[in-house]
Amino acid sequence: MPSLPFQTKRCKATHLQAATLSSSMDNKQLFPSRKERGFFELKTLIRVLFPAIISGAIAYATLPTLNNQIASFVLKVSDPGKISMLGDAVQSFISLVGLLYSILVGQVFGFLYSQQEALYLALFDEVTEAKSLLEQVALVSQGRTMYSTCLNSIARYVKNDLLEGMESFDGSITPSLLLSARPSDDPLEAILYLTSVGVPGHVYDTVRSLRQARSRRLGALQRKVPVIHLIMLWLLGIVMVGSFPVFLGVSEAAAAMGGLISRSNMTVQSGLFGVATFSVVMCKSVLMELWRTKGGAYNVDKTLKVMVSGLKKELDERMAEAKKIMKRSKQ
């Protein structure tokens, strides 16, 4: 096991490398600003909290009226001696619906979180393989006429597939549709044609690994939770929240035997109902944010831009170098 001074020295060396890397890059171009990161988080916060606060306020304001109406209805249609039994049935119904809701929502949360994790891992693998492909293409074809063509193919892949492909999933374009495209439309096919004629070399292995990482990324992006499933969760949440005033109305009818409670006596119950509604709506809004593929704090948009920024900068430098080589060869 390494000694403590050795670990301290290695830690200092790591910090020094990170500082050197950050100082050598243009932070305004490579990394998103704090304002841009805050914009994503603020937009997500508004989408999550605004409907939750509105729903909680409406629930707080309407509970006394709902309670009075339900209590009056129960006293009119039910036998006074059986109202207590009705309260037990409503309580059992609330427990059953709450259990079903917690199980289903918990499963969907876990599934969507694991899908986001798989997407992050696939993107890291894909960007790493793309950098390896760029280095190998530079070693194999630098100084040749095909050098510029290979670099243009990698640039097309980064721009059209990796960046714009992540932003084009609006329902009409799906990952399965992109994966079913013809090989002739794949920019990596040109690199294989130029560098792997005859016996496949290391470039072929890198392109294969890059395509495998791309398939994992597209597989993670494919929506596996249908819209109807989310709608049913919303309906189940509404049923669970709506059973709360029913239970209070039945309990009040059983206790007062026809007397209606005033608004002043409903402050605590209204507060609990408002907090419960706020929590359910906020939970569902977070679930919808995880289900989204772009434009939120839970998505990979800003992380992908950071990952690809260094690759794009190196591509631009190598393409400028390729143009200089082409000019010299013509002279």
PDB file of C-alpha atoms in Angstrom, residues 27 58 86 243:
ATOM      1  CA  ASN A  27     -12.991  28.733 -20.626  1.00  0.00           C
ATOM      2  CA  ILE A  58     -55.916  25.568  -4.961  1.00  0.00           C
ATOM      3  CA  LEU A  86     -67.972   3.986   5.458  1.00  0.00           C
ATOM      4  CA  SER A 243     -59.630  10.680  -1.576  1.00  0.00           C
TER       5      SER A 243
END
